[in-house]
Amino acid sequence: TIALSENAFDCTDAGANVITITVTDDNANTDQCNATVTVLDTISPTAVCSDTTVYLDGSGNVTVDSTYIDGGSTDNCNIATIALSENVFDCTDVGATVITVTVTDDNANTNQCNATVTVLDTISPTAVCTDTTVYLDGTGNVTIDSTYIDGGSTDNCNIATIALSENAFDCTDAGANVITVTVTDDNANTDQCNATVTVLDTISPTAVCTDTTVYLDGAGNVTIDSTYINGGSTDYCNIATIALSENAFDCTDVGANVITVTVMDDNANTDQCTSTITVLDTINPTAVCTDTTVYLDGTGNVTIDSTYIDGGSTDNCNIATIALSENAFDCTDVGANVITVTVTDDNANSDQCNATITVLDTISPTAVCSDTTVYLDGTGNVTIDSTYIDGGSTDNCNIATIALSE
């Protein structure tokens, strides 16, 4: 026989193994020698890969090892290592990445397979808002972008867009406006926050004045509003009020009056201009006459004024004068005299009426007699007249007759 000290080998015997060989003849005589049996493993392992999905962490990274992708690799002996061609992923790897997996056994036999590592980013960004104040421009508008309201929004990867629910404002938005800000990262994850956009209008309106002429009414008054003096005032938003420093005028204001006009917009911005209001009184007074009777005095004269004939003349402002075409009467005017009465107001408007002045002389003459002596003529008669006996009779007007009883 030729007997081997070891004839069965396995993976643990890989390499050189010294065995003893015993040779025995038919008569039981023996001899021995040694032999080296080199055991080799040349069978590659079987690499089995499994696809996997991994998720980036808050720092935008994820690390994988063989447990993520080994689908049950085997070897006739023992697997020593399973190596990945890439095992660290970040935001730039989002999506499907094909890696090579190398399976090596204890005896350096290798095999490879491919695995698809799908990298996902499911962490929403952190939206941080800050309130802001903006000012309308000369057209009544203002447009903002994310730089006005972003208070430091962050994402584990990269922010793609910061969208505002409203970014264009006009006069109707003056005041506080709450908008929604949506922060979206490169992988469509979103977060929202609210920002208050305070819209201010600090531009004053442009006040434009025009002068005007107004006329007092029958009561001596006139009231105006902004339509009389507004020469085209403008504001890029809206004019709320046009206020006049004086809007009611009467007879004391006849002539030029400078007033201040204040234009205010909806947001309390103001501008001023001045306007000259020329107030005119063009309404004539109403002349009312009444007839009167007057009496000559002892000198045969009488003088009257407006109180004798004014029947209640009126004016919307004030009567300055009541003038009579004739105011002095004497004996030649005894009887009815029609005069013209002119009523003039403070503003040179006038009206006329007629009055009848009845002049009466009711003062009796003074009779003065003087005795006289007369002589019968040759017929035995004598005739006398007033000259014989008038001792200087007088009258305030004129003696018409001196009659003798005989």
PDB file of N, CA, C and O in Angstrom, residues 75-122:
ATOM      1  N   ASP A  75     -19.712  32.403  -2.373  1.00  0.00           N
ATOM      2  CA  ASP A  75     -18.401  31.901  -2.814  1.00  0.00           C
ATOM      3  C   ASP A  75     -18.255  30.479  -2.294  1.00  0.00           C
ATOM      4  O   ASP A  75     -18.803  30.139  -1.229  1.00  0.00           O
ATOM      5  N   ASN A  76     -17.473  29.622  -3.026  1.00  0.00           N
ATOM      6  CA  ASN A  76     -17.273  28.257  -2.612  1.00  0.00           C
ATOM      7  C   ASN A  76     -16.493  28.189  -1.313  1.00  0.00           C
ATOM      8  O   ASN A  76     -16.534  27.183  -0.582  1.00  0.00           O
ATOM      9  N   CYS A  77     -15.731  29.261  -1.071  1.00  0.00           N
ATOM     10  CA  CYS A  77     -15.010  29.334   0.190  1.00  0.00           C
ATOM     11  C   CYS A  77     -15.647  30.419   1.047  1.00  0.00           C
ATOM     12  O   CYS A  77     -16.688  30.203   1.651  1.00  0.00           O
ATOM     13  N   ASN A  78     -14.974  31.556   1.051  1.00  0.00           N
ATOM     14  CA  ASN A  78     -15.490  32.635   1.905  1.00  0.00           C
ATOM     15  C   ASN A  78     -15.275  33.974   1.209  1.00  0.00           C
ATOM     16  O   ASN A  78     -14.230  34.217   0.593  1.00  0.00           O
ATOM     17  N   ILE A  79     -16.313  34.835   1.306  1.00  0.00           N
ATOM     18  CA  ILE A  79     -16.192  36.177   0.737  1.00  0.00           C
ATOM     19  C   ILE A  79     -15.396  37.027   1.721  1.00  0.00           C
ATOM     20  O   ILE A  79     -15.738  37.145   2.911  1.00  0.00           O
ATOM     21  N   ALA A  80     -14.356  37.643   1.201  1.00  0.00           N
ATOM     22  CA  ALA A  80     -13.502  38.472   2.043  1.00  0.00           C
ATOM     23  C   ALA A  80     -14.023  39.909   2.087  1.00  0.00           C
ATOM     24  O   ALA A  80     -14.206  40.484   3.171  1.00  0.00           O
ATOM     25  N   THR A  81     -14.270  40.481   0.905  1.00  0.00           N
ATOM     26  CA  THR A  81     -14.742  41.879   0.853  1.00  0.00           C
ATOM     27  C   THR A  81     -15.767  42.045  -0.263  1.00  0.00           C
ATOM     28  O   THR A  81     -15.746  41.314  -1.257  1.00  0.00           O
ATOM     29  N   ILE A  82     -16.653  43.040  -0.021  1.00  0.00           N
ATOM     30  CA  ILE A  82     -17.558  43.514  -1.089  1.00  0.00           C
ATOM     31  C   ILE A  82     -17.300  45.021  -1.198  1.00  0.00           C
ATOM     32  O   ILE A  82     -17.618  45.783  -0.277  1.00  0.00           O
ATOM     33  N   ALA A  83     -16.638  45.409  -2.284  1.00  0.00           N
ATOM     34  CA  ALA A  83     -16.215  46.804  -2.462  1.00  0.00           C
ATOM     35  C   ALA A  83     -17.138  47.521  -3.444  1.00  0.00           C
ATOM     36  O   ALA A  83     -17.529  46.955  -4.474  1.00  0.00           O
ATOM     37  N   LEU A  84     -17.477  48.792  -3.119  1.00  0.00           N
ATOM     38  CA  LEU A  84     -18.342  49.622  -3.970  1.00  0.00           C
ATOM     39  C   LEU A  84     -17.484  50.660  -4.685  1.00  0.00           C
ATOM     40  O   LEU A  84     -16.599  51.276  -4.068  1.00  0.00           O
ATOM     41  N   SER A  85     -17.742  50.856  -5.958  1.00  0.00           N
ATOM     42  CA  SER A  85     -16.973  51.849  -6.722  1.00  0.00           C
ATOM     43  C   SER A  85     -17.269  53.275  -6.225  1.00  0.00           C
ATOM     44  O   SER A  85     -16.452  54.180  -6.390  1.00  0.00           O
ATOM     45  N   GLU A  86     -18.443  53.474  -5.606  1.00  0.00           N
ATOM     46  CA  GLU A  86     -18.804  54.766  -5.005  1.00  0.00           C
ATOM     47  C   GLU A  86     -19.742  54.488  -3.846  1.00  0.00           C
ATOM     48  O   GLU A  86     -20.709  53.734  -3.998  1.00  0.00           O
ATOM     49  N   ASN A  87     -19.405  55.092  -2.710  1.00  0.00           N
ATOM     50  CA  ASN A  87     -20.271  54.834  -1.555  1.00  0.00           C
ATOM     51  C   ASN A  87     -20.715  56.100  -0.830  1.00  0.00           C
ATOM     52  O   ASN A  87     -21.495  56.033   0.116  1.00  0.00           O
ATOM     53  N   VAL A  88     -20.191  57.254  -1.263  1.00  0.00           N
ATOM     54  CA  VAL A  88     -20.578  58.524  -0.649  1.00  0.00           C
ATOM     55  C   VAL A  88     -21.308  59.363  -1.705  1.00  0.00           C
ATOM     56  O   VAL A  88     -20.779  59.601  -2.804  1.00  0.00           O
ATOM     57  N   PHE A  89     -22.502  59.807  -1.364  1.00  0.00           N
ATOM     58  CA  PHE A  89     -23.333  60.568  -2.314  1.00  0.00           C
ATOM     59  C   PHE A  89     -23.762  61.890  -1.675  1.00  0.00           C
ATOM     60  O   PHE A  89     -23.928  61.992  -0.458  1.00  0.00           O
ATOM     61  N   ASP A  90     -23.927  62.906  -2.551  1.00  0.00           N
ATOM     62  CA  ASP A  90     -24.404  64.210  -2.069  1.00  0.00           C
ATOM     63  C   ASP A  90     -25.462  64.750  -3.031  1.00  0.00           C
ATOM     64  O   ASP A  90     -25.982  64.014  -3.881  1.00  0.00           O
ATOM     65  N   CYS A  91     -25.737  66.046  -2.893  1.00  0.00           N
ATOM     66  CA  CYS A  91     -26.839  66.636  -3.659  1.00  0.00           C
ATOM     67  C   CYS A  91     -26.634  66.533  -5.160  1.00  0.00           C
ATOM     68  O   CYS A  91     -27.610  66.505  -5.931  1.00  0.00           O
ATOM     69  N   THR A  92     -25.375  66.475  -5.583  1.00  0.00           N
ATOM     70  CA  THR A  92     -25.112  66.387  -7.016  1.00  0.00           C
ATOM     71  C   THR A  92     -25.457  65.008  -7.565  1.00  0.00           C
ATOM     72  O   THR A  92     -25.475  64.816  -8.789  1.00  0.00           O
ATOM     73  N   ASP A  93     -25.703  64.046  -6.671  1.00  0.00           N
ATOM     74  CA  ASP A  93     -25.985  62.675  -7.108  1.00  0.00           C
ATOM     75  C   ASP A  93     -27.463  62.324  -7.082  1.00  0.00           C
ATOM     76  O   ASP A  93     -27.823  61.149  -7.279  1.00  0.00           O
ATOM     77  N   VAL A  94     -28.305  63.290  -6.795  1.00  0.00           N
ATOM     78  CA  VAL A  94     -29.737  62.983  -6.726  1.00  0.00           C
ATOM     79  C   VAL A  94     -30.180  62.364  -8.047  1.00  0.00           C
ATOM     80  O   VAL A  94     -29.879  62.867  -9.131  1.00  0.00           O
ATOM     81  N   GLY A  95     -30.862  61.239  -7.903  1.00  0.00           N
ATOM     82  CA  GLY A  95     -31.291  60.472  -9.068  1.00  0.00           C
ATOM     83  C   GLY A  95     -30.629  59.104  -9.044  1.00  0.00           C
ATOM     84  O   GLY A  95     -30.177  58.632  -7.987  1.00  0.00           O
ATOM     85  N   ALA A  96     -30.563  58.451 -10.192  1.00  0.00           N
ATOM     86  CA  ALA A  96     -30.025  57.083 -10.279  1.00  0.00           C
ATOM     87  C   ALA A  96     -28.541  57.110 -10.614  1.00  0.00           C
ATOM     88  O   ALA A  96     -28.131  57.748 -11.591  1.00  0.00           O
ATOM     89  N   THR A  97     -27.773  56.417  -9.795  1.00  0.00           N
ATOM     90  CA  THR A  97     -26.326  56.294 -10.020  1.00  0.00           C
ATOM     91  C   THR A  97     -25.977  54.802 -10.079  1.00  0.00           C
ATOM     92  O   THR A  97     -26.290  54.047  -9.143  1.00  0.00           O
ATOM     93  N   VAL A  98     -25.362  54.397 -11.189  1.00  0.00           N
ATOM     94  CA  VAL A  98     -24.964  52.984 -11.338  1.00  0.00           C
ATOM     95  C   VAL A  98     -23.539  52.831 -10.814  1.00  0.00           C
ATOM     96  O   VAL A  98     -22.627  53.515 -11.289  1.00  0.00           O
ATOM     97  N   ILE A  99     -23.388  51.958  -9.824  1.00  0.00           N
ATOM     98  CA  ILE A  99     -22.060  51.711  -9.276  1.00  0.00           C
ATOM     99  C   ILE A  99     -21.660  50.258  -9.564  1.00  0.00           C
ATOM    100  O   ILE A  99     -22.507  49.404  -9.836  1.00  0.00           O
ATOM    101  N   THR A 100     -20.349  50.050  -9.499  1.00  0.00           N
ATOM    102  CA  THR A 100     -19.815  48.692  -9.695  1.00  0.00           C
ATOM    103  C   THR A 100     -19.495  48.079  -8.330  1.00  0.00           C
ATOM    104  O   THR A 100     -18.833  48.703  -7.495  1.00  0.00           O
ATOM    105  N   VAL A 101     -19.951  46.844  -8.141  1.00  0.00           N
ATOM    106  CA  VAL A 101     -19.729  46.139  -6.882  1.00  0.00           C
ATOM    107  C   VAL A 101     -18.751  44.985  -7.157  1.00  0.00           C
ATOM    108  O   VAL A 101     -19.003  44.134  -8.027  1.00  0.00           O
ATOM    109  N   THR A 102     -17.630  44.989  -6.433  1.00  0.00           N
ATOM    110  CA  THR A 102     -16.614  43.946  -6.632  1.00  0.00           C
ATOM    111  C   THR A 102     -16.590  43.042  -5.404  1.00  0.00           C
ATOM    112  O   THR A 102     -16.293  43.500  -4.282  1.00  0.00           O
ATOM    113  N   VAL A 103     -16.887  41.739  -5.660  1.00  0.00           N
ATOM    114  CA  VAL A 103     -16.892  40.734  -4.589  1.00  0.00           C
ATOM    115  C   VAL A 103     -15.569  39.948  -4.672  1.00  0.00           C
ATOM    116  O   VAL A 103     -15.250  39.382  -5.726  1.00  0.00           O
ATOM    117  N   THR A 104     -14.810  39.943  -3.578  1.00  0.00           N
ATOM    118  CA  THR A 104     -13.504  39.234  -3.556  1.00  0.00           C
ATOM    119  C   THR A 104     -13.547  38.196  -2.440  1.00  0.00           C
ATOM    120  O   THR A 104     -13.970  38.500  -1.314  1.00  0.00           O
ATOM    121  N   ASP A 105     -13.050  36.931  -2.805  1.00  0.00           N
ATOM    122  CA  ASP A 105     -13.040  35.904  -1.755  1.00  0.00           C
ATOM    123  C   ASP A 105     -11.697  35.899  -1.055  1.00  0.00           C
ATOM    124  O   ASP A 105     -10.825  36.705  -1.364  1.00  0.00           O
ATOM    125  N   ASP A 106     -11.550  34.957  -0.118  1.00  0.00           N
ATOM    126  CA  ASP A 106     -10.330  34.922   0.682  1.00  0.00           C
ATOM    127  C   ASP A 106      -9.096  34.629  -0.150  1.00  0.00           C
ATOM    128  O   ASP A 106      -7.955  34.881   0.301  1.00  0.00           O
ATOM    129  N   ASN A 107      -9.323  34.105  -1.343  1.00  0.00           N
ATOM    130  CA  ASN A 107      -8.207  33.704  -2.179  1.00  0.00           C
ATOM    131  C   ASN A 107      -8.024  34.613  -3.384  1.00  0.00           C
ATOM    132  O   ASN A 107      -7.449  34.182  -4.408  1.00  0.00           O
ATOM    133  N   ALA A 108      -8.567  35.831  -3.241  1.00  0.00           N
ATOM    134  CA  ALA A 108      -8.369  36.888  -4.241  1.00  0.00           C
ATOM    135  C   ALA A 108      -9.095  36.637  -5.541  1.00  0.00           C
ATOM    136  O   ALA A 108      -8.819  37.294  -6.555  1.00  0.00           O
ATOM    137  N   ASN A 109     -10.005  35.693  -5.526  1.00  0.00           N
ATOM    138  CA  ASN A 109     -10.860  35.548  -6.709  1.00  0.00           C
ATOM    139  C   ASN A 109     -11.957  36.624  -6.624  1.00  0.00           C
ATOM    140  O   ASN A 109     -12.499  36.894  -5.543  1.00  0.00           O
ATOM    141  N   THR A 110     -12.270  37.212  -7.766  1.00  0.00           N
ATOM    142  CA  THR A 110     -13.257  38.318  -7.766  1.00  0.00           C
ATOM    143  C   THR A 110     -14.340  38.107  -8.797  1.00  0.00           C
ATOM    144  O   THR A 110     -14.179  37.344  -9.771  1.00  0.00           O
ATOM    145  N   ASN A 111     -15.417  38.825  -8.542  1.00  0.00           N
ATOM    146  CA  ASN A 111     -16.495  38.901  -9.535  1.00  0.00           C
ATOM    147  C   ASN A 111     -17.192  40.261  -9.323  1.00  0.00           C
ATOM    148  O   ASN A 111     -17.124  40.842  -8.235  1.00  0.00           O
ATOM    149  N   GLN A 112     -17.828  40.767 -10.330  1.00  0.00           N
ATOM    150  CA  GLN A 112     -18.474  42.079 -10.244  1.00  0.00           C
ATOM    151  C   GLN A 112     -19.919  42.030 -10.726  1.00  0.00           C
ATOM    152  O   GLN A 112     -20.301  41.176 -11.532  1.00  0.00           O
ATOM    153  N   CYS A 113     -20.674  42.997 -10.197  1.00  0.00           N
ATOM    154  CA  CYS A 113     -22.024  43.242 -10.709  1.00  0.00           C
ATOM    155  C   CYS A 113     -22.326  44.737 -10.537  1.00  0.00           C
ATOM    156  O   CYS A 113     -21.580  45.458  -9.882  1.00  0.00           O
ATOM    157  N   ASN A 114     -23.376  45.205 -11.168  1.00  0.00           N
ATOM    158  CA  ASN A 114     -23.772  46.628 -11.082  1.00  0.00           C
ATOM    159  C   ASN A 114     -25.031  46.788 -10.225  1.00  0.00           C
ATOM    160  O   ASN A 114     -25.936  45.942 -10.289  1.00  0.00           O
ATOM    161  N   ALA A 115     -25.028  47.870  -9.456  1.00  0.00           N
ATOM    162  CA  ALA A 115     -26.214  48.197  -8.656  1.00  0.00           C
ATOM    163  C   ALA A 115     -26.597  49.663  -8.926  1.00  0.00           C
ATOM    164  O   ALA A 115     -25.725  50.524  -9.090  1.00  0.00           O
ATOM    165  N   THR A 116     -27.870  49.903  -8.986  1.00  0.00           N
ATOM    166  CA  THR A 116     -28.361  51.275  -9.158  1.00  0.00           C
ATOM    167  C   THR A 116     -28.736  51.837  -7.787  1.00  0.00           C
ATOM    168  O   THR A 116     -29.613  51.298  -7.105  1.00  0.00           O
ATOM    169  N   VAL A 117     -28.032  52.892  -7.421  1.00  0.00           N
ATOM    170  CA  VAL A 117     -28.322  53.576  -6.156  1.00  0.00           C
ATOM    171  C   VAL A 117     -29.136  54.833  -6.501  1.00  0.00           C
ATOM    172  O   VAL A 117     -28.630  55.752  -7.162  1.00  0.00           O
ATOM    173  N   THR A 118     -30.375  54.816  -6.105  1.00  0.00           N
ATOM    174  CA  THR A 118     -31.225  55.985  -6.334  1.00  0.00           C
ATOM    175  C   THR A 118     -31.149  56.889  -5.110  1.00  0.00           C
ATOM    176  O   THR A 118     -31.555  56.507  -4.000  1.00  0.00           O
ATOM    177  N   VAL A 119     -30.615  58.099  -5.326  1.00  0.00           N
ATOM    178  CA  VAL A 119     -30.434  59.055  -4.237  1.00  0.00           C
ATOM    179  C   VAL A 119     -31.611  60.032  -4.257  1.00  0.00           C
ATOM    180  O   VAL A 119     -31.887  60.666  -5.280  1.00  0.00           O
ATOM    181  N   LEU A 120     -32.280  60.149  -3.126  1.00  0.00           N
ATOM    182  CA  LEU A 120     -33.416  61.054  -3.022  1.00  0.00           C
ATOM    183  C   LEU A 120     -33.145  62.132  -1.972  1.00  0.00           C
ATOM    184  O   LEU A 120     -32.498  61.875  -0.952  1.00  0.00           O
ATOM    185  N   ASP A 121     -33.678  63.335  -2.289  1.00  0.00           N
ATOM    186  CA  ASP A 121     -33.663  64.421  -1.302  1.00  0.00           C
ATOM    187  C   ASP A 121     -35.116  64.716  -0.950  1.00  0.00           C
ATOM    188  O   ASP A 121     -35.875  65.263  -1.754  1.00  0.00           O
ATOM    189  N   THR A 122     -35.507  64.360   0.249  1.00  0.00           N
ATOM    190  CA  THR A 122     -36.904  64.558   0.681  1.00  0.00           C
ATOM    191  C   THR A 122     -37.003  65.532   1.847  1.00  0.00           C
ATOM    192  O   THR A 122     -38.058  65.658   2.474  1.00  0.00           O
TER     193      THR A 122
END
